[in-house]
XYZ file of C-alpha atoms in Angstrom:
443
model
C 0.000 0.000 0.000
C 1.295 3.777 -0.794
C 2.657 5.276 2.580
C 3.440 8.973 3.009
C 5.257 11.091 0.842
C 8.729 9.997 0.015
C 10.485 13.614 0.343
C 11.483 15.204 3.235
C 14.051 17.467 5.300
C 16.181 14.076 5.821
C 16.618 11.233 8.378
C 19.901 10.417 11.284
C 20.994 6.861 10.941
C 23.822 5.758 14.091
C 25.162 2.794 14.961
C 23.780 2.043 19.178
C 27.563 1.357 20.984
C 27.351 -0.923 23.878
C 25.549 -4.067 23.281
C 28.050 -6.167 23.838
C 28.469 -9.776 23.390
C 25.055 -11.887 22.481
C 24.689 -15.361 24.387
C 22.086 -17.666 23.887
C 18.561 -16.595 25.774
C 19.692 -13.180 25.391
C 16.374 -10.606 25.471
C 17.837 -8.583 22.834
C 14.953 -6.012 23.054
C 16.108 -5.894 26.936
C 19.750 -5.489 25.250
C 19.049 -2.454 23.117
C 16.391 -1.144 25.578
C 19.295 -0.392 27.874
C 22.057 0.638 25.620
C 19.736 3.101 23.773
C 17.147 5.003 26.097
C 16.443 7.675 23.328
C 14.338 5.809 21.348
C 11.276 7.309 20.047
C 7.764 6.577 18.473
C 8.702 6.668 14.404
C 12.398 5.240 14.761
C 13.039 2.007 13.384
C 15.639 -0.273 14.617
C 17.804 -2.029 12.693
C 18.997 -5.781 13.995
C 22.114 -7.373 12.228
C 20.671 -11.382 11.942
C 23.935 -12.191 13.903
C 22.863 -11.344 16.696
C 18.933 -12.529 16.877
C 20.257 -16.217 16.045
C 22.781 -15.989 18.896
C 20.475 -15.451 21.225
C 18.104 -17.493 19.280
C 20.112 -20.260 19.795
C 21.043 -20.730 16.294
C 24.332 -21.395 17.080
C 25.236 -25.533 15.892
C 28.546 -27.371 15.829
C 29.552 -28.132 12.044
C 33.108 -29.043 11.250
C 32.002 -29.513 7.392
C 29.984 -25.646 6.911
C 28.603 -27.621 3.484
C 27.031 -29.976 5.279
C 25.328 -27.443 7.465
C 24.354 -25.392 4.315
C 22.759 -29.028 2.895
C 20.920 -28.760 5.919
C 19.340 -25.194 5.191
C 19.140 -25.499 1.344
C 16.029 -25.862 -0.485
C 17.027 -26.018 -3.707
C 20.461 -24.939 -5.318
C 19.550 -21.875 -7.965
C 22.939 -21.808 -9.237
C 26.822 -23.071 -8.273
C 30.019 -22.849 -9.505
C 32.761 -24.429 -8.042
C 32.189 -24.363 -4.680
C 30.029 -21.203 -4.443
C 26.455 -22.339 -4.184
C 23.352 -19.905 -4.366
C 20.711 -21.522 -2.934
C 17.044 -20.840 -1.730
C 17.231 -21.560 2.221
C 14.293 -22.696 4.533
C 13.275 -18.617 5.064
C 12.662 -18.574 1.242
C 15.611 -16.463 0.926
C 18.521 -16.562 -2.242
C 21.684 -16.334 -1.461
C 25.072 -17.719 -1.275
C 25.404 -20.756 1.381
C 22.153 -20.411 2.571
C 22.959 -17.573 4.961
C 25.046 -20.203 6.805
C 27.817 -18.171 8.445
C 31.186 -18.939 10.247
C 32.343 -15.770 11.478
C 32.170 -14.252 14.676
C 31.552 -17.324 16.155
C 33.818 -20.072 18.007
C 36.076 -22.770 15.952
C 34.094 -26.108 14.992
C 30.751 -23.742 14.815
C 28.293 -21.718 12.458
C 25.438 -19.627 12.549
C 22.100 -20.359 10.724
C 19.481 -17.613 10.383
C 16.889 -17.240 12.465
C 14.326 -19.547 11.744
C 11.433 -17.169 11.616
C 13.197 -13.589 10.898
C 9.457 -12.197 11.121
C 8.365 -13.100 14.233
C 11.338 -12.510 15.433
C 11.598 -8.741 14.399
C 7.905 -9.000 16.076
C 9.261 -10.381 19.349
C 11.967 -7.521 19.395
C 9.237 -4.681 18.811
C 7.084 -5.787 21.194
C 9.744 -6.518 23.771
C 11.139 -2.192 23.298
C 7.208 -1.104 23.582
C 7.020 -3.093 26.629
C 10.481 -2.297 28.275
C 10.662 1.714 26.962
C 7.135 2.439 26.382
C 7.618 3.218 22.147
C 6.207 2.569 19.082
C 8.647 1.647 16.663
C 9.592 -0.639 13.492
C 12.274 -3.522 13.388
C 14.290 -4.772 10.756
C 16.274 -7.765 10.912
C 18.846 -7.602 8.032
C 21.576 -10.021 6.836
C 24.091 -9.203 3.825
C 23.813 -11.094 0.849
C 25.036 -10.391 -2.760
C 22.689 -9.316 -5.708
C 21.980 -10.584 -9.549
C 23.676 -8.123 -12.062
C 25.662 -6.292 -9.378
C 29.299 -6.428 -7.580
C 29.497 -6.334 -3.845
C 27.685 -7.050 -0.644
C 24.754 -4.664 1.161
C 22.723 -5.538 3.791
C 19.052 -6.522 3.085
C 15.907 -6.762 5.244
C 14.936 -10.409 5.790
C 12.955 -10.229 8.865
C 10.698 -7.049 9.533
C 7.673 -5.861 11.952
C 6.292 -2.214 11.967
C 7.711 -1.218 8.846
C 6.128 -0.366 5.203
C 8.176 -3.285 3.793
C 7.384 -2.370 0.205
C 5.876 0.908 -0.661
C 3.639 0.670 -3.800
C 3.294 4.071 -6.110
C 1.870 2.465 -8.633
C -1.304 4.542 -9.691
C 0.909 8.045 -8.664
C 2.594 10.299 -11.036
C 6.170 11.053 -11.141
C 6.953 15.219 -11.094
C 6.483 15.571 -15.025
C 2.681 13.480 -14.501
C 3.930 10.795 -16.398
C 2.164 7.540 -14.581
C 3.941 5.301 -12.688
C 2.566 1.577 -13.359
C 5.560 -0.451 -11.690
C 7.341 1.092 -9.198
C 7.136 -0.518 -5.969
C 9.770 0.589 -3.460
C 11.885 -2.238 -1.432
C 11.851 0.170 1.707
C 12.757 -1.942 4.245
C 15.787 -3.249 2.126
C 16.624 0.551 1.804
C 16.546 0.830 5.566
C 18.726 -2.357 5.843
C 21.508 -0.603 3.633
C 21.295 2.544 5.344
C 22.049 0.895 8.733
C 24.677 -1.126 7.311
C 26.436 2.137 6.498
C 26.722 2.891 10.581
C 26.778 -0.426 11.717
C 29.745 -1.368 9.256
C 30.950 -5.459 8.868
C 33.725 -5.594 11.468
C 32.975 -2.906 14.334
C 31.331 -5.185 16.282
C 27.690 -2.691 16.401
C 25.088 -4.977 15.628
C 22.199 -2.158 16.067
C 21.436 0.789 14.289
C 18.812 3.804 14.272
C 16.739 5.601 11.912
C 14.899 8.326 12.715
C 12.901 10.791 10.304
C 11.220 8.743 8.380
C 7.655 8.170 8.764
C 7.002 7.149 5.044
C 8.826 3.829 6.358
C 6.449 2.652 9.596
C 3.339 0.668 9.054
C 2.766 0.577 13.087
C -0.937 -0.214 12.761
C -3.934 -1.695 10.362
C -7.751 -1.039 9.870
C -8.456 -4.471 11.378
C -5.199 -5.179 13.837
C -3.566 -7.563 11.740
C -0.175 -7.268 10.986
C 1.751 -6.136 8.160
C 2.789 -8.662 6.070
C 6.845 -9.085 6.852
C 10.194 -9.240 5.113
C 9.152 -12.543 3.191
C 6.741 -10.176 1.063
C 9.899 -8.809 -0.704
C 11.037 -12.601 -1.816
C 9.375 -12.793 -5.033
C 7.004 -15.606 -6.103
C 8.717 -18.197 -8.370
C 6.308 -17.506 -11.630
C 7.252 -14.208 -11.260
C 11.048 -14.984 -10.934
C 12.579 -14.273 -14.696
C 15.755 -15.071 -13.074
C 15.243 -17.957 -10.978
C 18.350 -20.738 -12.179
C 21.695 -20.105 -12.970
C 22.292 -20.834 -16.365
C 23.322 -24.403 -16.058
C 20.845 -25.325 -13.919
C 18.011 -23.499 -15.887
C 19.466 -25.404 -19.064
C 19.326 -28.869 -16.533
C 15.350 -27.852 -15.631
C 14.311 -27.018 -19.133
C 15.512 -30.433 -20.039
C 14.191 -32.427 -17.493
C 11.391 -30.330 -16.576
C 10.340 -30.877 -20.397
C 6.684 -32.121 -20.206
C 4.227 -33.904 -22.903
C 1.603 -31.764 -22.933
C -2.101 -32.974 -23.910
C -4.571 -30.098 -22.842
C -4.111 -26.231 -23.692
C -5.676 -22.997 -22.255
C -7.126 -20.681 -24.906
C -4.535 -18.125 -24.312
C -2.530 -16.997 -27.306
C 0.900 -18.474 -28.329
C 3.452 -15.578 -28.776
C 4.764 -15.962 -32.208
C 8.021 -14.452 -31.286
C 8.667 -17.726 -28.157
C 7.833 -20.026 -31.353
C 10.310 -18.403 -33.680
C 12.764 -18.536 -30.410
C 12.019 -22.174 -30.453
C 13.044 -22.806 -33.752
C 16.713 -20.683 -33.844
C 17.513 -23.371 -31.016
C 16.107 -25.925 -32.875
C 18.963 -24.734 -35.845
C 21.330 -25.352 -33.622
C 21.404 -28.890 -33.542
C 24.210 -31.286 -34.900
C 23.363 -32.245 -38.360
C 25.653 -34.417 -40.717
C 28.029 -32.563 -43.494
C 27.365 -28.869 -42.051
C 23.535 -29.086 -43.643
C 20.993 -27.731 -42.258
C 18.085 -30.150 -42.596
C 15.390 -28.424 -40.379
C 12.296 -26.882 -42.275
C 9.096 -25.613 -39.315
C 5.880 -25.137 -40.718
C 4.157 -22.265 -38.411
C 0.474 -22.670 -38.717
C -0.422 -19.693 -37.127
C -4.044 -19.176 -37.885
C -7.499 -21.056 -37.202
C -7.882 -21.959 -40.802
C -4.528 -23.201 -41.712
C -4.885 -25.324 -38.561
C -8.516 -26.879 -39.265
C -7.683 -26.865 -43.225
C -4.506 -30.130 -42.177
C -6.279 -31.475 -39.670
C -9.218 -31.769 -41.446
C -7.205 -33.294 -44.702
C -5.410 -35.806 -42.296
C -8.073 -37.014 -40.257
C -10.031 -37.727 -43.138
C -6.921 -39.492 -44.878
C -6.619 -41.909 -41.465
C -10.222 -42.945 -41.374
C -10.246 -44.020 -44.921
C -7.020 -45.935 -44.162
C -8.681 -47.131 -40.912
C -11.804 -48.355 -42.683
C -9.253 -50.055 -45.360
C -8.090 -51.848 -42.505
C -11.175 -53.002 -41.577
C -11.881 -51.403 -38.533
C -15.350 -50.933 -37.348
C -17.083 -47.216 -37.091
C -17.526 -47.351 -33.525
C -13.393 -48.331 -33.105
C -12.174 -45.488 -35.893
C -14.771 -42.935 -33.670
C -12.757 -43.915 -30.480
C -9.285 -43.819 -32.425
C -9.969 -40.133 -33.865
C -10.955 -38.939 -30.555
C -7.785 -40.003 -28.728
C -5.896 -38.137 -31.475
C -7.434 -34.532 -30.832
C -4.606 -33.161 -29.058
C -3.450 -31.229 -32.245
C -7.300 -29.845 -33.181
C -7.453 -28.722 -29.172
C -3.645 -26.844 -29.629
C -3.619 -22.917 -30.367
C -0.619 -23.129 -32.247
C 0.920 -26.216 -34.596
C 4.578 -26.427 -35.699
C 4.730 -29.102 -38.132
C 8.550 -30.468 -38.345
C 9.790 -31.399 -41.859
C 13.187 -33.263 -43.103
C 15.220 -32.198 -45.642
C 17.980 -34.293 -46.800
C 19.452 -31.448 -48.990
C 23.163 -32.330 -48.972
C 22.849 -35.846 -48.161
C 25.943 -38.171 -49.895
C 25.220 -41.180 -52.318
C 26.517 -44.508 -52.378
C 24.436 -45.974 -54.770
C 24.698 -49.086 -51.821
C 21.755 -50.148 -49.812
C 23.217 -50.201 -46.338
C 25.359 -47.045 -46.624
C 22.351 -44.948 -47.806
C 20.273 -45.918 -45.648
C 22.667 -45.139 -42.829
C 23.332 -41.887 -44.570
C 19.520 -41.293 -44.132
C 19.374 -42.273 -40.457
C 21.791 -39.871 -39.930
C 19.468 -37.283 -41.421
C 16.962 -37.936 -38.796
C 18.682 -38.557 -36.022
C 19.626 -34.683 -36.464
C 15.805 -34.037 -37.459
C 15.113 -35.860 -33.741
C 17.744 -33.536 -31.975
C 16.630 -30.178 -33.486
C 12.759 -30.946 -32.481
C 14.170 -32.039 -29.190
C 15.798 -28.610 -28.953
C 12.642 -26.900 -30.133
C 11.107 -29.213 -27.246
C 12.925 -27.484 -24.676
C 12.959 -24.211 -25.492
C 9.647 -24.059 -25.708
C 9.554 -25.430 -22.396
C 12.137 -22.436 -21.436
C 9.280 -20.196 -22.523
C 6.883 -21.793 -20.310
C 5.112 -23.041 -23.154
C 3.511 -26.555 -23.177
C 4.030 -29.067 -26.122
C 2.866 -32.659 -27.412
C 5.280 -34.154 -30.557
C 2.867 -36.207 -32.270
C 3.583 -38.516 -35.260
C 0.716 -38.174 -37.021
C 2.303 -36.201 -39.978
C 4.250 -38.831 -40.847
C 1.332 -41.498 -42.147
C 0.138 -39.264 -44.626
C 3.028 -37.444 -46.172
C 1.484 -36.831 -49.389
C -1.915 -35.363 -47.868
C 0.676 -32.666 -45.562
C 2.517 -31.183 -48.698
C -0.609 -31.218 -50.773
C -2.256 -28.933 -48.080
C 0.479 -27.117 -46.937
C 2.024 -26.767 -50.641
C 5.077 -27.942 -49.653
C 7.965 -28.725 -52.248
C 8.197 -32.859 -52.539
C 11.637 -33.068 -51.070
C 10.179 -31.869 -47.614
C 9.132 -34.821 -45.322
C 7.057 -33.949 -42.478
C 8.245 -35.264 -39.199
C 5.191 -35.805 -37.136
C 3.364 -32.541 -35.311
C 3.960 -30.008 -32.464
C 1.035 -29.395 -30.668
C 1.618 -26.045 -28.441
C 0.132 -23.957 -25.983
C -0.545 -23.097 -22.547
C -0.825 -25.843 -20.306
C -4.082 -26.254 -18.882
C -2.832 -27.999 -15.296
C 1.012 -28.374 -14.233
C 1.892 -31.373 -15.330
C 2.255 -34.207 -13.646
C 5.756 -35.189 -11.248
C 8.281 -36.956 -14.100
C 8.856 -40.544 -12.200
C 12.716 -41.482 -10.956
C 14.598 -43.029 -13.283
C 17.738 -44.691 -12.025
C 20.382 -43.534 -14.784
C 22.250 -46.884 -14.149
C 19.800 -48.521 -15.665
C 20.677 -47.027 -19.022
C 24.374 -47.081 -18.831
C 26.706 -49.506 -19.986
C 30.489 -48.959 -18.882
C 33.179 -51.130 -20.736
């Protein structure tokens, strides 16, 4: 929600001397309470995460600090080497999981605080009770940030305090409209204090006073605030989620057939995306054997399905199936009539040597599609890196003739099955285990 105006005569940040060394069962609000009597309705105080899981407790005996940050990690976002960004327990990113081995004794480590929340929450209510104010807490950490070099201290814990400050719907001092700005202000608190508190002076606390934009010290119904976690965005928000070899690693194996589309509109530009990584496969004698048909519109869609289904129930009823079994068989093989958007692969063997010898030409044409199989598997998956659902279907490839005619494709072109795309309608379903011994062979 929007807060008060942002602009002002300016704020005092210090750093509050004299806390001293945090045990565990430390009151730290008991802690600051005495080393800082001039607190004052409005100020907002500024905890270094340090300190809250000392006296938390947090405190564990690790000779091995990776196995303590296996304990905390969620799921690893990106590593290299032996730096590891990870998403910890809190929902938090950053390196090690906010596991920490300094300022503490040999053969130990800090975690963070295992609710930073509720334990700014404890800490406010614990300086209203002991000094009789009203003010906001911040518990910060330091952590590292995408796109930019060095450390600054964020807010990952926070109670009293306009976490985020939404002008969206405002104006900016020329009237243009602002439609996305939404201010981190409790991570701008966080850097401000880190500025006083500093890494190695030992002064854990720190002060802010002047700013009444940044308090949120009560709501309509007495609920609270939502905390620090509301600044850790959502994952389908998160454009930026994996590192790049483990986003490559998910698109792969987080590749699902999809059978059931949404109405929503395919972007044209993902699908063209699609195909320049399809381009890049390996392909025999530098050729580039990869044609995509784009059927983009209603009618080219119904115009080839319509063609094909009526080529496979003639075929079916030359096979002698009954009109209650082709019915049943034509149904199952929807998928492509219920997709928004087809892609219909097609092989060209432009460049392709001859033998004039059975067995090497026809291993010169395997090797043709093999190549057509790896460029559709790389369309596959990045169409899967656009978060964009797709079915390869082989229908396409019984009725050849009946795809160019339609499509008025040149007879060297050999369609290669069907991509069905499109929205998924549900997430698809967990991929089952496989063992990958069970499809290796070492000699």
């Amino acid at each position: 929600m929007s807060g008060a105006p942002r602009t002002g005569p300016g704020f005092r940040v210090w750093a509050v001397p004299g806390i001293g060394e945090v045990v565990p069962g430390d009151d730290l609000a008991k802690l600051i309470a005495a080393a800082e009597p001039g607190l004052a309705d409005g100020d907002v105080v500024l905890v270094t995460s340090k300190v809250v899981s000392k006296a938390e407790g947090r405190i564990v005996a690790a000779d091995d600090r990776e196995a303590a940050v296996d304990g905390e990690t969620v799921r690893v976002v990106a590593r290299r080497g032996t730096l590891r960004i990870v998403e910890n327990r809190q929902g938090l990113v950053m390196a090690a999981a906010g596991v920490d081995a300094s300022n503490t004794p040999a053969g130990t480590v800090l975690l963070l605080p295992v609710d930073p929340d509720s334990s700014a929450r404890t800490i406010r209510d614990g300086l209203r009770d002991a000094l009789g104010v009203r003010v906001g807490v911040v518990v910060t950490d330091t952590s590292g940030r995408p796109w930019r070099s060095g450390l600054t201290d964020i807010a990952i814990g926070a109670a009293g305090v306009r976490v985020l400050d939404d002008l969206r719907g405002g104006t900016d001092t020329h009237g243009n409209p602002l439609n996305v700005t939404v201010v981190a202000t409790a991570d701008e608190l966080a850097a401000a204090g880190d500025l006083v508190k500093g890494k190695t002076a030992g002064l854990p606390v720190a002060v802010v006073r002047g700013l009444p934009h940044a308090l949120h010290l009560d709501t309509p119904d007495g609920t609270e605030e939502p905390g620090a976690r509301a600044l850790v965005r959502a994952a389908r928000d998160d454009m930026f989620r994996l590192g790049t070899s483990e986003a490559v690693r998910e698109a792969v194996t987080g590749r699902r057939t999809v059978r059931s589309f949404t109405e929503q509109p395919v972007d044209p530009g993902a699908v063209r995306r699609a195909v320049a990584a399809a381009v890049t496969a390996p392909a025999p004698h530098h050729t580039t054997p990869w044609r995509f048909v784009l059927l983009e519109s209603a009618d080219a869609r119904l115009r080839l399905l319509d063609a094909m289904r009526d080529a496979w129930i003639a075929d079916l009823r030359r096979d002698g199936k009954s009109e209650e079994s082709i019915a049943k068989r034509v149904r199952r093989g929807d998928v492509l009539r219920h997709a928004p958007y087809l892609a219909v692969p097609c092989l060209v063997t432009e460049g392709a040597h001859h033998y004039g010898h059975a067995r090497r030409d026809a291993a010169e044409r395997e090797m043709f599609v093999v190549a057509m199989g790896a460029g559709v598997q790389n369309f596959l998956v990045a169409l899967a890196g656009e978060r964009l659902g797709s079915a390869w279907v082989s229908s396409t490839m019984f009725c050849r003739d009946v795809v160019r005619e339609v499509l008025e494709l040149p007879a060297e072109w050999d369609p290669m099955g069907a991509v069905a795309i499109g929205h998924p309608a549900v997430e698809p379903a967990e991929r089952p285990a496989r063992p990958v011994d069970a499809f290796v062979r070492v000699r």
